[in-house]
XYZ file of C-alpha atoms in Angstrom:
218
model
C 43.170 297.179 15.073
C 44.873 300.541 14.853
C 48.292 298.902 14.551
C 47.033 296.665 11.744
C 45.587 299.632 9.886
C 48.884 301.488 10.183
C 50.751 298.430 8.938
C 48.470 298.179 5.940
C 48.952 301.858 5.221
C 52.712 301.512 5.461
C 52.704 298.489 3.153
C 50.604 300.346 0.572
C 52.902 303.358 0.780
C 55.994 301.189 0.305
C 54.420 299.437 -2.663
C 53.442 302.743 -4.289
C 56.931 304.127 -3.683
C 58.439 301.107 -5.453
C 56.034 301.419 -8.367
C 56.864 305.108 -8.800
C 60.555 304.228 -8.724
C 60.006 301.452 -11.274
C 58.224 303.832 -13.645
C 61.073 306.357 -13.404
C 63.783 303.736 -13.926
C 62.081 301.989 -16.855
C 61.341 305.277 -18.615
C 64.947 306.435 -18.146
C 66.775 303.203 -18.985
C 64.303 300.984 -20.787
C 62.953 297.721 -19.457
C 65.849 295.582 -20.696
C 68.446 297.733 -18.924
C 66.472 298.157 -15.702
C 67.312 295.981 -12.728
C 65.531 295.233 -9.488
C 68.558 296.758 -7.764
C 68.048 300.006 -9.697
C 64.424 300.231 -8.590
C 65.371 299.452 -4.996
C 68.029 302.154 -4.992
C 65.616 304.710 -6.461
C 62.966 303.767 -3.886
C 65.446 303.863 -1.013
C 64.900 300.234 -0.071
C 66.500 296.820 -0.567
C 66.291 294.547 -3.644
C 64.994 291.793 -1.352
C 62.014 293.936 -0.354
C 61.207 294.756 -3.988
C 61.298 291.041 -4.807
C 59.098 290.330 -1.775
C 56.425 292.655 -3.161
C 56.692 291.887 -6.889
C 58.502 288.522 -7.281
C 59.868 289.167 -10.791
C 60.876 292.048 -13.021
C 58.045 291.199 -15.434
C 55.531 291.509 -12.612
C 57.079 294.803 -11.583
C 56.579 296.090 -15.148
C 52.951 294.993 -15.341
C 52.122 296.378 -11.897
C 53.810 299.686 -12.786
C 51.658 299.847 -15.928
C 48.498 299.137 -13.946
C 49.390 301.774 -11.358
C 50.195 304.381 -14.008
C 47.032 303.550 -15.921
C 44.760 303.689 -12.859
C 46.219 307.079 -11.931
C 45.652 308.305 -15.491
C 42.019 307.184 -15.512
C 41.371 308.777 -12.128
C 42.702 312.094 -13.422
C 40.727 311.716 -16.652
C 37.502 310.993 -14.788
C 37.915 314.116 -12.649
C 38.531 316.261 -15.709
C 35.697 314.841 -17.766
C 33.245 315.472 -14.937
C 33.819 319.195 -15.515
C 33.166 319.005 -19.280
C 29.530 319.068 -20.465
C 29.907 317.634 -23.993
C 31.029 314.245 -25.279
C 33.183 315.985 -27.904
C 34.925 317.970 -25.180
C 35.516 314.841 -23.143
C 37.043 313.069 -26.132
C 39.284 316.066 -26.727
C 40.373 315.968 -23.093
C 41.420 312.334 -23.111
C 43.225 312.748 -26.437
C 45.066 315.741 -24.984
C 46.023 313.631 -21.977
C 47.386 310.980 -24.338
C 49.379 313.304 -26.574
C 50.299 316.473 -24.695
C 52.656 316.853 -21.720
C 50.855 316.895 -18.390
C 52.205 319.022 -15.554
C 49.610 317.974 -12.997
C 49.365 314.181 -13.333
C 51.365 311.961 -11.003
C 53.086 309.727 -11.808
C 54.253 311.359 -15.016
C 53.206 308.964 -17.770
C 55.365 308.135 -20.753
C 54.745 306.226 -23.969
C 58.221 304.736 -23.480
C 56.734 302.608 -20.697
C 54.121 301.291 -23.102
C 56.696 300.510 -25.790
C 58.376 298.199 -23.289
C 55.044 296.627 -22.366
C 54.182 295.956 -26.004
C 57.609 294.443 -26.615
C 57.372 292.131 -23.624
C 53.766 291.177 -24.460
C 54.960 289.519 -27.661
C 56.868 286.923 -25.627
C 55.215 286.795 -22.204
C 51.644 285.568 -21.700
C 51.196 287.374 -18.377
C 52.294 290.681 -19.843
C 50.172 290.007 -22.938
C 47.110 289.561 -20.710
C 47.750 292.923 -19.035
C 48.128 294.550 -22.436
C 44.855 293.036 -23.660
C 42.864 294.131 -20.605
C 44.341 297.617 -20.839
C 43.331 297.933 -24.491
C 39.831 296.674 -23.716
C 39.452 299.262 -20.963
C 40.611 302.032 -23.291
C 38.318 301.033 -26.150
C 35.378 300.726 -23.750
C 35.927 304.304 -22.589
C 36.068 305.621 -26.154
C 32.991 303.597 -27.104
C 31.001 304.935 -24.137
C 31.842 308.529 -25.062
C 30.779 307.960 -28.665
C 27.467 306.448 -27.560
C 26.872 309.358 -25.180
C 27.603 311.826 -27.959
C 25.243 310.068 -30.344
C 22.473 310.025 -27.751
C 22.994 313.764 -27.211
C 22.880 314.442 -30.948
C 26.528 315.565 -31.098
C 27.868 312.730 -33.276
C 26.830 311.060 -36.486
C 25.852 307.402 -36.993
C 29.222 305.670 -36.754
C 29.550 302.193 -35.271
C 30.978 302.894 -31.780
C 32.951 299.660 -31.365
C 34.611 299.996 -34.769
C 35.383 303.662 -34.175
C 36.957 302.857 -30.793
C 39.200 300.272 -32.457
C 40.234 302.780 -35.129
C 40.936 305.618 -32.699
C 42.886 303.464 -30.263
C 44.987 302.085 -33.117
C 45.657 305.581 -34.439
C 46.806 306.765 -31.013
C 49.007 303.706 -30.557
C 50.697 304.433 -33.876
C 51.205 308.091 -33.031
C 52.510 307.052 -29.611
C 55.513 305.469 -31.300
C 56.308 308.777 -33.013
C 55.955 310.665 -29.731
C 58.085 308.167 -27.792
C 60.830 308.323 -30.410
C 60.643 312.146 -30.533
C 59.951 312.179 -34.240
C 60.637 315.687 -35.643
C 57.617 315.598 -37.967
C 54.989 314.151 -35.619
C 55.570 315.724 -32.223
C 53.072 315.866 -29.363
C 51.091 318.839 -30.644
C 50.982 317.479 -34.178
C 49.784 314.085 -32.940
C 47.024 315.789 -30.972
C 45.941 317.877 -33.950
C 45.900 314.925 -36.366
C 43.892 312.845 -33.935
C 41.299 315.527 -33.289
C 40.842 316.171 -37.015
C 40.297 312.454 -37.544
C 37.768 312.286 -34.709
C 35.834 315.333 -35.929
C 35.691 313.991 -39.493
C 34.573 310.539 -38.424
C 31.991 311.707 -35.893
C 30.692 314.619 -37.929
C 31.341 317.694 -35.812
C 33.432 320.819 -36.205
C 36.586 320.938 -34.134
C 38.156 324.328 -33.456
C 41.583 324.364 -31.777
C 41.425 326.195 -28.484
C 44.920 327.638 -28.771
C 45.735 329.561 -31.912
C 48.605 328.422 -34.068
C 49.316 324.988 -32.598
C 46.149 323.021 -33.000
C 46.409 321.981 -29.375
C 44.372 323.012 -26.421
C 45.651 325.115 -23.571
C 46.585 323.068 -20.508
C 45.618 324.256 -17.085
């Protein structure tokens, strides 16, 4: 039994190592220019082993997205547990979307999502991953809005509609961030989003760091 447990642990570690390598390679080169061989080289393994675990490059992309997303949600959950208000929790997840994170592994990038969205237009499997990811994201936003309304923090907006609006706004700003737009950079995207949220939900938002409209990162 001990040997089996060690084997399982080793397999999980190898898989995670390949996913981390895939994220790095896709962010650096783009999905179209990334090869299984590139991921294998970055992970210090063979292309055959990468194919054994993931079968196709499309599957490698979708699994990398899932891994990155799960890691992001785990970090977000830990942070939100330390924040007493729904408004503060919304601010935290928006900051995690827009501002650079020094303490989240793997380092997330909107470039990865641009590739996912592009592939989703032509690949049903990738499209399904994209749909489930968006549903998960909107559900989180919706739950925070409901919690804020129950606590008397937010006004009477329709939570499902607001979640659709906010997620769409962030997706649009994500393109500007990914393309390093000089007008809408990370801090500007964060500020615009928080002003929209405060206006829609009916609370006063005060930037926590003077001059930038963005909150200080720990």
